[in-house]
């Protein structure tokens, strides 16, 4: 310990009478010393360790330097750059050694404005002589630019992005250097890193071509891997494969490593090409590469995803899932969220509810224990613990529940052991969780015996997740502060309906942010949650869940408009307060429910039609048909791209055809096809069941009409006549 520091430290721990003497005397000379002076010297010493002395003298603020740079993991270089720039001399009289020492200190986290300021000061330090602007200076600027977020620029045209323009400006400056100056791959990597965030293929190609032709810098392995990752994020698999093949044939130094192979495996997953993924895995093993945890996770997830698609699996769904388990079993860990996610995907697609429950319970409770010490409230803990992807897999497993089905793992000897260990290690009671005041509300049994248990447990978990584990908060209670007086206040404060609507929805969003877990309340999880009663053949539970957790855009506007009109009427009303308050009961209940509901979208209406098919419910089908018609008039639908609208309309029309076909109302199904022919490109797989039904009925005319639609795809000239014949 430094002598002066030790002296102050000892003095502050002595009795009250001692510091008066000890702190005011120099330990070496026995002369009186000033405490303020000693602390100042100490601060100066610390600051000099963080920045070169010359720079500290310009900044002249040791507290700022210490405050900004003492945290090595999160330094604030922006404050340092701004302070230097505000000084009169800036870096003009600073030695090259001091500047080089500062740049070596890993100047990072700069904003675009700070980068501009630093660039100006560095130019000033070399008297604007770009030939003296050295590689460390370029490296610092390029590195900081590469870490910026393009969203901050708020420019729709990526070519005009400020940070991108700055990258090009620096390259143009480099072009003016003497010919002996050489560019290097790290700068290319910085340019590619930032350009990837812009999601711009032309800009990516621009930098690759510029470095190749102007600087004679060929992309190295790291550069090409970055390019492949970019193509993967842009859903351009063919370009990624071309780049991957190029890496193989360039040289040994360019040959793909395990990071590149993992990226290509992800592309196989995106395209559901499990055969190519298996080839890649065998290829990397042949090259003596060591698969990483990520490699096994990707392989398992690819096989799980492909097994869920009947067309992709080609009847090999169980074999693919079993192979997926063999890959993931090599990891044998429940600490990695990706490994747990892969295992949950495999068990969910297999309908192995017992394993999915065990995995979710163990992982979530382990995460809860880890974070319990660092969080303040239970709600904060649970909201950080809940993983929507894992929870969705659990809901998917519930939806595929079948007590008569033999779990796939039991057909594999090691799988039997894996499954047995997973189920035996989990304890759904409080006995093994005495350190946890609250646990997940899951039934204390290894296997759920029937669908009633599945419906009950899934409903309890859904409720628990939405309220962030706060059992004192009832999901269906009225939010604090929402009452008759609040509605009156909103009516007085807002003169128009649009203002009233904005205020109400702002209030709802405020409740949702503070009381509801919005990461769980999303369309993906909700759709899976609603699918459970459909597959388990419980229409009452489906309609209950649909009512409790969804609302329609048109319905929202009607309710809010009625509430606004009643509020206006209340201001001048002569009715008794009790009468007026009673009129608002319905409004309050509806507004309360909005905090835990999400608006129905295309997927929700499609699911409702699937439910109508499952339950053979003409009323539900008719209601869904009409409601979706109202939905098509809303801004929510209009915001979809034309292609998306056509695809969604095609899917819904196909479901309507399937509904009438299942009820053997073939003429109605055919009417839908003919009436939508101008907008929907009907293919045979979309009408296969209808065709079979008409053939069985021996309705040759309808069969001929249907096949004409499918084969010719140009029946518009006869459409009006056919519509008249069918009395549309």
XYZ file of C-alpha atoms in Angstrom:
728
model
C 0.000 0.000 0.000
C 1.293 3.503 -0.876
C 2.718 5.260 2.213
C 0.411 8.281 2.027
C -2.662 6.100 1.501
C -1.672 3.852 4.399
C -1.155 6.867 6.652
C -4.639 8.249 5.918
C -6.231 4.808 6.285
C -4.637 4.188 9.714
C -5.408 7.674 10.938
C -9.102 7.377 10.134
C -9.374 4.239 12.289
C -7.767 5.700 15.447
C -9.729 7.288 18.331
C -11.144 10.762 17.737
C -8.216 12.536 19.422
C -5.579 10.863 17.257
C -6.557 12.033 13.730
C -6.196 15.665 14.705
C -2.473 15.069 15.166
C -1.807 12.232 12.780
C -3.598 13.641 9.750
C -2.006 17.044 10.130
C 1.566 15.754 10.186
C 3.712 14.247 7.479
C 4.795 10.713 8.539
C 8.181 11.063 6.861
C 9.233 14.503 8.013
C 7.037 15.079 11.039
C 5.873 18.350 9.461
C 2.274 19.557 9.448
C 0.306 18.302 6.401
C -3.028 19.354 4.912
C -5.645 16.568 4.522
C -7.188 18.208 1.463
C -3.771 18.398 -0.151
C -3.113 14.729 0.567
C -6.435 13.650 -0.934
C -5.757 15.839 -3.974
C -2.353 14.210 -4.438
C -3.933 10.803 -4.077
C -6.563 11.629 -6.732
C -3.872 12.930 -9.051
C -1.906 9.722 -8.622
C -4.949 7.601 -9.476
C -5.829 9.759 -12.487
C -2.285 9.483 -13.863
C -2.657 5.703 -13.837
C -5.777 5.990 -16.010
C -4.557 8.606 -18.494
C -1.152 9.980 -19.537
C -0.007 12.942 -17.455
C -0.132 15.333 -20.426
C -3.812 14.578 -21.026
C -4.659 14.878 -17.337
C -3.118 18.328 -17.266
C -5.363 19.433 -20.150
C -8.498 17.947 -18.599
C -7.614 19.367 -15.184
C -10.349 17.373 -13.479
C -9.098 14.303 -11.623
C -12.564 13.482 -10.311
C -13.934 13.313 -13.861
C -11.100 11.050 -14.992
C -11.494 8.701 -12.024
C -15.284 8.662 -12.308
C -15.171 7.990 -16.055
C -12.357 5.455 -16.327
C -12.017 3.657 -12.997
C -14.573 1.033 -14.046
C -12.587 -0.970 -16.578
C -15.654 -2.954 -17.645
C -17.760 0.105 -18.412
C -15.603 3.205 -18.973
C -17.131 6.476 -20.119
C -14.752 7.728 -22.793
C -17.383 10.118 -24.149
C -16.936 12.367 -21.113
C -13.157 12.330 -21.575
C -13.364 13.163 -25.294
C -15.852 15.978 -24.706
C -13.693 17.447 -21.929
C -10.573 17.317 -24.107
C -12.402 18.957 -26.991
C -13.642 21.784 -24.768
C -10.053 22.620 -23.750
C -8.382 25.438 -25.645
C -5.339 23.497 -26.811
C -7.067 20.109 -27.213
C -4.428 17.668 -28.514
C -2.388 20.148 -30.523
C 0.617 20.222 -28.201
C 0.402 16.643 -26.959
C 3.267 14.271 -27.741
C 2.752 11.331 -30.089
C 3.716 9.041 -27.228
C 0.877 10.324 -25.005
C -1.690 10.005 -27.798
C -0.482 6.521 -28.634
C -0.693 5.561 -24.957
C -4.270 6.846 -24.769
C -5.325 4.935 -27.882
C -3.742 1.793 -26.430
C -6.068 2.191 -23.427
C -8.911 0.681 -25.475
C -10.921 3.826 -26.139
C -14.407 2.370 -26.612
C -18.124 3.047 -26.391
C -17.937 6.366 -28.218
C -21.068 7.892 -29.712
C -21.002 9.137 -33.284
C -20.648 12.738 -32.110
C -17.716 11.787 -29.854
C -16.078 9.930 -32.731
C -16.352 13.089 -34.828
C -14.785 15.162 -32.029
C -11.956 12.679 -31.512
C -11.281 12.591 -35.247
C -10.987 16.383 -35.348
C -8.595 16.413 -32.398
C -6.443 13.643 -33.855
C -6.193 15.557 -37.124
C -5.218 18.683 -35.206
C -2.547 16.717 -33.363
C -0.845 15.992 -36.704
C -1.441 19.526 -38.033
C -4.013 18.163 -40.506
C -1.251 16.263 -42.272
C -3.037 13.032 -43.197
C 0.268 11.334 -43.970
C 0.940 11.406 -40.219
C -2.509 9.997 -39.372
C -1.250 6.600 -38.224
C -2.845 3.101 -38.087
C -3.711 3.204 -34.337
C -5.752 6.357 -34.995
C -7.626 4.714 -37.875
C -8.111 1.559 -35.844
C -9.649 3.435 -32.903
C -12.120 5.308 -35.113
C -13.109 2.300 -37.235
C -13.537 0.086 -34.184
C -15.846 2.547 -32.440
C -17.873 3.101 -35.616
C -18.358 -0.657 -36.008
C -19.991 -0.881 -32.589
C -22.608 1.810 -33.186
C -26.278 0.976 -33.597
C -27.673 2.155 -36.964
C -31.107 2.675 -35.423
C -29.751 5.734 -33.638
C -29.232 7.481 -36.965
C -32.967 7.273 -37.764
C -32.304 7.293 -41.512
C -34.436 5.043 -43.720
C -31.962 5.092 -46.635
C -29.009 3.010 -45.464
C -26.744 4.724 -47.996
C -27.192 8.000 -46.115
C -26.563 6.540 -42.680
C -24.198 8.966 -40.844
C -21.912 6.275 -39.441
C -21.682 4.589 -42.838
C -20.753 7.903 -44.425
C -18.081 8.350 -41.751
C -16.614 4.933 -42.578
C -16.392 5.912 -46.231
C -14.927 9.312 -45.330
C -12.107 7.638 -43.398
C -11.442 5.282 -46.302
C -11.324 8.223 -48.712
C -8.801 9.896 -46.412
C -6.707 6.739 -46.425
C -6.777 6.750 -50.243
C -4.838 10.026 -50.227
C -1.914 8.528 -48.356
C 1.335 7.638 -50.146
C 1.107 4.431 -52.163
C 3.245 2.552 -49.654
C 0.436 2.733 -47.074
C -1.271 -0.628 -46.749
C -4.809 -1.440 -45.687
C -5.426 -4.511 -43.531
C -8.211 -7.034 -42.883
C -9.201 -5.738 -39.464
C -10.515 -2.508 -40.994
C -12.520 -4.558 -43.492
C -13.945 -6.519 -40.584
C -14.993 -3.278 -38.864
C -16.742 -2.110 -42.041
C -18.512 -5.445 -42.514
C -19.574 -5.540 -38.859
C -21.351 -2.205 -39.085
C -22.774 -2.792 -42.572
C -24.335 -6.057 -41.402
C -26.414 -4.047 -38.922
C -27.784 -1.957 -41.790
C -29.182 -5.091 -43.478
C -27.959 -3.733 -46.797
C -26.607 -6.188 -49.364
C -25.394 -3.434 -51.744
C -23.349 -1.768 -49.004
C -21.872 -5.108 -47.969
C -20.860 -5.774 -51.579
C -19.477 -2.229 -51.828
C -16.936 -2.753 -49.055
C -15.946 -6.211 -50.268
C -15.303 -4.910 -53.781
C -13.527 -1.752 -52.590
C -11.077 -3.662 -50.429
C -10.514 -6.300 -53.099
C -9.889 -4.024 -56.083
C -8.651 -0.776 -54.545
C -6.582 -2.050 -51.619
C -5.820 -5.553 -52.908
C -7.073 -6.914 -49.585
C -8.722 -10.308 -49.996
C -11.205 -11.258 -47.264
C -9.681 -13.559 -44.675
C -11.460 -16.331 -42.808
C -12.894 -13.934 -40.237
C -14.185 -11.559 -42.924
C -15.855 -14.337 -44.901
C -17.422 -15.811 -41.775
C -18.845 -12.364 -41.030
C -20.285 -12.256 -44.568
C -21.883 -15.679 -44.161
C -23.450 -14.620 -40.860
C -24.816 -11.549 -42.635
C -26.371 -13.651 -45.399
C -27.898 -15.923 -42.781
C -29.507 -12.967 -41.008
C -30.795 -11.665 -44.360
C -32.267 -15.051 -45.303
C -30.026 -15.413 -48.352
C -28.975 -19.070 -48.048
C -27.694 -19.445 -51.615
C -25.244 -16.556 -51.210
C -24.109 -18.059 -47.912
C -23.480 -21.452 -49.511
C -21.541 -19.836 -52.371
C -19.319 -18.011 -49.882
C -18.892 -21.176 -47.804
C -17.815 -23.177 -50.861
C -15.397 -20.396 -51.809
C -13.750 -20.596 -48.376
C -13.123 -24.313 -48.862
C -11.255 -23.877 -52.117
C -9.277 -20.673 -51.482
C -6.547 -21.966 -49.179
C -5.923 -23.789 -45.937
C -5.909 -20.446 -44.107
C -9.389 -19.675 -45.436
C -10.886 -23.078 -44.689
C -14.037 -22.738 -42.523
C -13.659 -23.293 -38.803
C -16.255 -24.535 -36.312
C -17.781 -21.042 -36.026
C -18.426 -20.989 -39.771
C -19.791 -24.531 -39.735
C -22.171 -23.623 -36.919
C -23.482 -20.713 -38.986
C -24.049 -23.008 -41.964
C -25.874 -25.446 -39.689
C -28.164 -22.589 -38.640
C -28.909 -21.990 -42.317
C -29.818 -25.670 -42.644
C -32.234 -25.132 -39.781
C -33.713 -22.037 -41.424
C -34.330 -23.985 -44.630
C -35.362 -27.202 -42.812
C -32.687 -29.189 -44.618
C -31.722 -31.847 -42.088
C -29.965 -34.033 -44.680
C -27.521 -31.268 -45.524
C -27.022 -30.559 -41.825
C -26.055 -34.186 -41.214
C -23.616 -34.034 -44.137
C -22.032 -30.904 -42.668
C -21.710 -32.508 -39.251
C -19.961 -35.577 -40.674
C -17.773 -33.281 -42.777
C -16.533 -31.259 -39.819
C -15.835 -34.459 -37.889
C -13.853 -35.786 -40.859
C -11.816 -32.571 -40.725
C -10.977 -33.353 -37.071
C -12.891 -30.319 -35.792
C -14.279 -30.473 -32.271
C -18.041 -29.799 -32.143
C -19.006 -27.170 -29.592
C -22.014 -27.112 -27.303
C -23.634 -24.839 -29.874
C -23.021 -27.438 -32.589
C -24.925 -30.150 -30.736
C -27.696 -27.712 -29.818
C -28.123 -26.628 -33.426
C -28.224 -30.224 -34.657
C -30.816 -31.155 -32.058
C -32.996 -28.135 -32.837
C -32.793 -28.761 -36.607
C -33.966 -32.338 -36.196
C -36.710 -31.255 -33.790
C -37.978 -28.572 -36.177
C -37.875 -30.859 -39.215
C -39.696 -33.620 -37.342
C -42.650 -31.275 -36.797
C -43.141 -30.772 -40.547
C -44.768 -33.779 -42.208
C -43.551 -32.786 -45.658
C -39.959 -32.239 -44.556
C -39.844 -35.326 -42.326
C -41.241 -37.566 -45.088
C -42.668 -39.956 -42.521
C -39.445 -40.082 -40.502
C -40.542 -37.722 -37.728
C -39.844 -40.138 -34.872
C -36.480 -41.165 -36.306
C -35.474 -37.498 -36.600
C -36.477 -36.736 -33.021
C -34.632 -39.777 -31.728
C -31.506 -38.707 -33.614
C -31.948 -35.237 -32.128
C -31.954 -36.732 -28.635
C -28.759 -38.619 -29.434
C -27.045 -35.355 -30.354
C -28.267 -33.401 -27.344
C -27.588 -36.243 -24.894
C -23.857 -35.690 -25.419
C -24.128 -32.429 -23.454
C -25.901 -33.691 -20.336
C -26.548 -30.246 -18.853
C -29.537 -28.310 -17.556
C -27.601 -25.080 -17.004
C -27.491 -23.972 -20.634
C -30.753 -22.398 -21.814
C -30.138 -23.464 -25.424
C -29.621 -27.096 -24.443
C -32.768 -27.041 -22.325
C -34.630 -25.376 -25.194
C -33.548 -28.076 -27.628
C -34.601 -30.861 -25.252
C -37.936 -29.144 -24.641
C -38.489 -28.812 -28.394
C -37.827 -32.532 -28.887
C -40.123 -33.524 -26.024
C -42.821 -31.027 -27.074
C -43.004 -32.258 -30.671
C -43.139 -35.807 -29.328
C -45.948 -34.913 -26.919
C -43.869 -36.087 -23.948
C -45.514 -33.803 -21.389
C -43.737 -35.395 -18.418
C -40.249 -34.585 -19.730
C -41.226 -31.097 -20.904
C -42.694 -30.307 -17.471
C -39.623 -31.619 -15.658
C -37.208 -29.650 -17.840
C -39.152 -26.413 -17.517
C -39.643 -26.720 -13.769
C -36.006 -27.573 -13.022
C -34.510 -24.895 -15.260
C -36.897 -22.130 -14.145
C -36.565 -22.870 -10.431
C -32.762 -23.046 -10.714
C -32.734 -19.639 -12.410
C -35.081 -18.322 -9.731
C -32.674 -19.381 -6.974
C -29.700 -17.778 -8.737
C -31.402 -14.415 -9.175
C -33.296 -14.280 -5.900
C -30.373 -12.739 -4.046
C -29.934 -9.882 -6.517
C -33.560 -8.859 -7.061
C -35.772 -6.718 -4.845
C -39.274 -8.047 -5.424
C -40.711 -11.389 -6.411
C -42.188 -9.845 -9.546
C -38.773 -8.625 -10.679
C -37.275 -12.059 -10.102
C -39.924 -13.982 -12.003
C -40.042 -11.530 -14.907
C -36.293 -12.002 -15.425
C -36.536 -15.781 -15.045
C -39.442 -16.570 -17.371
C -38.285 -17.539 -20.858
C -41.063 -17.167 -23.475
C -39.437 -19.660 -25.852
C -39.204 -22.394 -23.218
C -42.698 -21.611 -21.962
C -44.077 -21.876 -25.491
C -42.486 -25.323 -25.846
C -44.174 -26.370 -22.606
C -47.538 -25.149 -23.906
C -46.894 -27.018 -27.159
C -46.227 -30.211 -25.208
C -49.533 -29.744 -23.362
C -51.345 -29.344 -26.680
C -49.932 -32.668 -27.923
C -50.872 -34.558 -24.760
C -51.954 -38.148 -25.429
C -51.938 -40.541 -22.447
C -52.072 -43.566 -24.760
C -48.919 -42.652 -26.668
C -45.595 -44.251 -25.760
C -42.833 -41.625 -25.308
C -40.116 -41.890 -27.930
C -37.254 -41.951 -25.409
C -38.470 -45.307 -24.121
C -37.483 -46.890 -27.449
C -33.802 -46.102 -26.844
C -31.831 -47.643 -23.997
C -29.882 -44.502 -23.118
C -33.057 -42.492 -23.652
C -34.815 -44.568 -21.005
C -32.085 -43.691 -18.523
C -32.134 -40.010 -19.515
C -35.899 -39.818 -19.130
C -35.898 -41.709 -15.841
C -33.240 -39.428 -14.360
C -35.056 -36.275 -15.471
C -38.350 -37.386 -13.961
C -36.864 -38.720 -10.724
C -34.778 -35.610 -10.056
C -37.697 -33.194 -10.121
C -39.802 -32.426 -7.033
C -42.913 -30.341 -7.673
C -43.576 -29.831 -3.961
C -42.172 -27.252 -1.534
C -40.122 -29.893 0.305
C -37.120 -29.502 -1.976
C -37.597 -25.766 -2.350
C -37.699 -24.497 1.225
C -35.464 -21.589 0.203
C -38.107 -20.456 -2.308
C -41.209 -18.707 -0.920
C -43.069 -19.394 -4.172
C -42.724 -22.168 -6.741
C -44.289 -22.752 -10.126
C -47.929 -23.898 -9.762
C -47.472 -27.375 -11.208
C -49.327 -30.436 -9.977
C -47.206 -32.654 -7.662
C -47.164 -35.679 -9.958
C -44.640 -37.029 -12.434
C -47.178 -37.857 -15.143
C -50.483 -36.069 -15.742
C -53.214 -38.710 -16.024
C -55.764 -37.000 -18.295
C -56.616 -33.881 -20.278
C -58.467 -32.230 -17.391
C -55.222 -32.054 -15.432
C -53.422 -30.657 -18.479
C -56.028 -27.933 -18.966
C -55.988 -27.010 -15.280
C -52.191 -26.867 -14.995
C -51.706 -24.951 -18.247
C -54.303 -22.405 -17.154
C -52.655 -21.960 -13.736
C -49.216 -21.518 -15.309
C -50.515 -19.016 -17.846
C -52.063 -16.930 -15.068
C -48.908 -17.225 -12.918
C -46.649 -16.101 -15.764
C -48.798 -13.125 -16.709
C -48.776 -11.750 -13.146
C -45.001 -12.372 -12.793
C -45.515 -14.795 -9.934
C -47.205 -12.114 -7.824
C -49.929 -14.254 -6.258
C -51.281 -11.218 -4.411
C -52.223 -9.702 -7.772
C -55.446 -11.057 -9.259
C -55.399 -10.975 -13.029
C -59.099 -10.172 -13.244
C -59.283 -7.518 -10.530
C -59.845 -3.846 -11.304
C -56.563 -1.892 -11.461
C -56.033 0.552 -8.637
C -57.305 4.009 -9.544
C -59.767 2.883 -12.216
C -63.242 3.939 -11.121
C -66.185 6.120 -12.042
C -64.354 9.290 -11.018
C -61.373 8.389 -13.225
C -63.619 7.979 -16.254
C -65.234 11.336 -15.550
C -61.797 12.904 -15.278
C -60.765 11.459 -18.644
C -63.971 12.769 -20.197
C -63.310 16.279 -18.912
C -59.625 16.327 -19.883
C -60.163 15.105 -23.462
C -62.400 17.052 -25.812
C -62.389 14.606 -28.738
C -62.823 10.852 -28.992
C -59.307 10.377 -30.396
C -57.816 12.210 -27.416
C -59.953 10.121 -25.060
C -58.890 6.903 -26.809
C -55.213 7.860 -26.628
C -55.475 8.616 -22.892
C -57.269 5.355 -22.150
C -54.812 3.220 -24.129
C -51.888 5.009 -22.471
C -53.407 4.108 -19.115
C -53.836 0.476 -20.213
C -50.196 0.331 -21.352
C -49.131 1.744 -18.009
C -51.010 -1.037 -16.181
C -49.567 -3.649 -18.510
C -45.978 -2.492 -18.020
C -46.292 -2.484 -14.243
C -48.517 -5.520 -13.663
C -48.329 -7.904 -16.640
C -45.466 -9.874 -18.183
C -45.589 -8.640 -21.772
C -42.831 -10.997 -22.922
C -45.170 -13.912 -22.224
C -48.334 -12.169 -23.433
C -47.486 -12.371 -27.121
C -49.274 -13.823 -30.138
C -47.007 -16.866 -30.398
C -47.505 -18.027 -26.810
C -51.194 -17.118 -26.855
C -51.831 -19.095 -30.042
C -50.187 -22.166 -28.510
C -52.138 -21.631 -25.273
C -55.414 -21.483 -27.234
C -54.436 -24.581 -29.220
C -54.395 -26.752 -26.078
C -58.205 -26.996 -25.593
C -58.707 -27.373 -29.353
C -56.487 -30.443 -29.577
C -57.852 -31.786 -26.299
C -61.385 -31.354 -27.672
C -62.743 -28.936 -25.064
C -64.701 -26.188 -26.826
C -65.859 -24.547 -23.603
C -62.287 -24.012 -22.394
C -61.260 -22.699 -25.803
C -63.997 -20.069 -25.876
C -63.249 -19.149 -22.262
C -59.564 -18.575 -23.015
C -60.334 -16.730 -26.234
C -62.707 -14.377 -24.408
C -60.394 -13.809 -21.442
C -57.209 -13.030 -23.344
C -58.116 -11.512 -26.732
C -60.066 -8.567 -28.071
C -60.914 -7.289 -31.543
C -59.900 -3.917 -32.915
C -63.437 -3.074 -34.073
C -64.830 -4.138 -30.701
C -62.319 -1.894 -28.911
C -63.350 1.178 -30.884
C -67.041 0.505 -30.229
C -66.531 0.113 -26.479
C -64.347 3.189 -26.171
C -66.726 5.302 -28.249
C -69.689 4.256 -26.087
C -67.710 4.985 -22.924
C -66.739 8.404 -24.266
C -70.339 9.259 -25.131
C -71.523 8.205 -21.684
C -68.764 10.263 -20.080
C -69.830 13.348 -22.029
C -73.424 12.729 -20.995
C -72.416 12.391 -17.334
C -70.943 15.879 -17.213
C -74.324 17.457 -17.885
C -76.456 14.631 -16.478
C -79.149 15.229 -13.891
C -79.439 11.525 -13.024
C -78.402 10.318 -9.615
C -74.780 9.440 -9.044
C -75.625 5.782 -8.394
C -77.411 5.516 -11.735
C -74.554 7.105 -13.641
C -71.965 4.966 -11.840
C -73.905 1.826 -12.675
C -73.743 2.758 -16.351
C -69.959 2.784 -16.127
C -69.612 -0.665 -14.561
C -69.433 -2.322 -17.956
C -66.886 0.233 -19.168
C -64.668 -0.292 -16.129
C -64.789 -4.078 -16.482
C -63.869 -3.880 -20.154
C -61.001 -1.452 -19.638
C -59.683 -3.598 -16.775
C -59.569 -6.642 -19.015
C -57.490 -4.891 -21.678
C -54.329 -5.044 -19.567
C -54.138 -8.841 -19.979
C -55.570 -9.095 -23.512
C -53.975 -8.735 -26.927
C -55.697 -7.802 -30.155
C -56.709 -10.627 -32.477
C -54.671 -10.880 -35.669
C -54.701 -13.093 -38.767
C -53.295 -16.072 -36.854
C -56.007 -15.817 -34.200
C -58.833 -15.831 -36.751
C -57.232 -18.793 -38.511
C -57.049 -20.624 -35.195
C -60.724 -19.873 -34.529
C -61.631 -21.387 -37.885
C -59.555 -24.477 -37.048
C -61.511 -24.691 -33.796
C -64.775 -24.473 -35.740
C -63.607 -27.392 -37.900
C -62.529 -29.404 -34.851
C -65.777 -28.806 -32.947
C -68.012 -28.793 -36.057
C -69.454 -25.492 -34.842
C -71.262 -23.551 -37.571
C -71.968 -20.656 -35.198
C -68.281 -20.245 -34.353
C -67.361 -20.441 -38.040
C -69.953 -17.826 -39.008
C -68.916 -15.520 -36.177
C -65.240 -15.877 -37.106
C -66.005 -15.239 -40.766
C -67.876 -12.027 -39.962
C -65.344 -10.818 -37.404
C -62.483 -11.308 -39.822
C -64.415 -9.291 -42.367
C -64.447 -6.418 -39.853
C -60.764 -7.017 -39.150
C -59.931 -6.516 -42.848
C -61.211 -2.932 -42.545
C -58.856 -2.011 -39.708
C -55.480 -0.232 -39.952
C -53.903 -3.324 -38.399
C -54.761 -5.338 -41.524
C -54.014 -2.486 -43.930
C -50.457 -2.206 -42.610
C -49.666 -5.698 -43.903
C -47.872 -5.890 -47.228
C -49.924 -6.849 -50.279
C -48.167 -10.209 -50.433
C -48.882 -10.874 -46.765
C -52.556 -9.925 -47.160
C -52.945 -12.283 -50.116
C -51.234 -15.129 -48.243
C -53.375 -14.593 -45.152
C -56.591 -14.351 -47.166
C -55.627 -17.535 -49.010
C -55.013 -19.402 -45.754
C -58.322 -18.298 -44.262
C -60.255 -19.123 -47.442
C -58.641 -22.565 -47.477
C -59.802 -23.118 -43.886
C -63.331 -22.101 -44.826
C -63.271 -24.613 -47.674
C -61.993 -27.245 -45.232
C -64.826 -26.401 -42.805
C -67.591 -26.864 -45.382
C -65.870 -29.932 -46.807
C -65.751 -31.544 -43.350
C -69.517 -30.908 -43.060
C -70.014 -32.333 -46.580
C -71.382 -28.975 -47.735
C -69.472 -29.293 -50.979
C -71.427 -26.706 -52.953
C -70.692 -24.060 -50.316
C -67.018 -24.976 -50.394
C -66.976 -24.678 -54.188
C -68.715 -21.302 -54.032
C -65.923 -19.956 -51.837
C -63.313 -21.101 -54.348
C -65.086 -19.561 -57.333
C -65.913 -16.306 -55.575
C -62.266 -15.801 -54.571
C -60.732 -16.925 -57.834
C -59.689 -13.429 -58.864
C -57.563 -13.014 -55.741
C -56.415 -16.484 -54.675
C -54.251 -18.895 -56.629
C -55.895 -22.202 -55.741
C -53.658 -25.274 -55.892
C -54.682 -28.909 -55.707
C -53.309 -29.551 -52.174
C -55.608 -26.759 -50.955
C -58.728 -28.531 -52.289
C -57.662 -32.186 -52.140
C -60.301 -33.195 -49.566
C -63.035 -31.357 -51.464
C -62.072 -33.151 -54.667
C -62.166 -36.528 -52.946
C -65.558 -35.752 -51.450
C -67.007 -34.736 -54.813
C -65.592 -37.883 -56.433
C -67.179 -40.071 -53.743
C -70.451 -38.229 -54.295
C -70.032 -38.778 -58.049
C -70.776 -35.116 -58.713
C -69.059 -35.025 -62.097
C -70.025 -31.459 -62.962
C -68.579 -30.070 -59.733
C -65.467 -32.221 -60.110
C -65.006 -30.889 -63.634
C -65.485 -27.300 -62.459
C -63.002 -27.759 -59.631
C -60.370 -29.348 -61.850
C -60.803 -26.613 -64.445
C -60.033 -24.061 -61.758
C -56.918 -25.924 -60.669
C -55.590 -26.842 -64.103
C -56.318 -23.864 -66.326
C -55.930 -20.995 -63.850
C -57.592 -18.809 -66.503
C -61.326 -19.316 -66.010
C -62.123 -15.621 -65.544
C -64.056 -15.441 -68.815
C -66.451 -18.167 -67.603
C -66.569 -16.979 -64.005
C -69.691 -14.819 -64.262
C -71.647 -17.658 -65.861
C -70.595 -20.145 -63.181
C -71.462 -17.691 -60.419
C -74.949 -17.296 -61.884
C -75.370 -21.069 -62.140
C -74.446 -21.459 -58.475
C -76.796 -18.592 -57.515
C -74.111 -16.536 -55.840
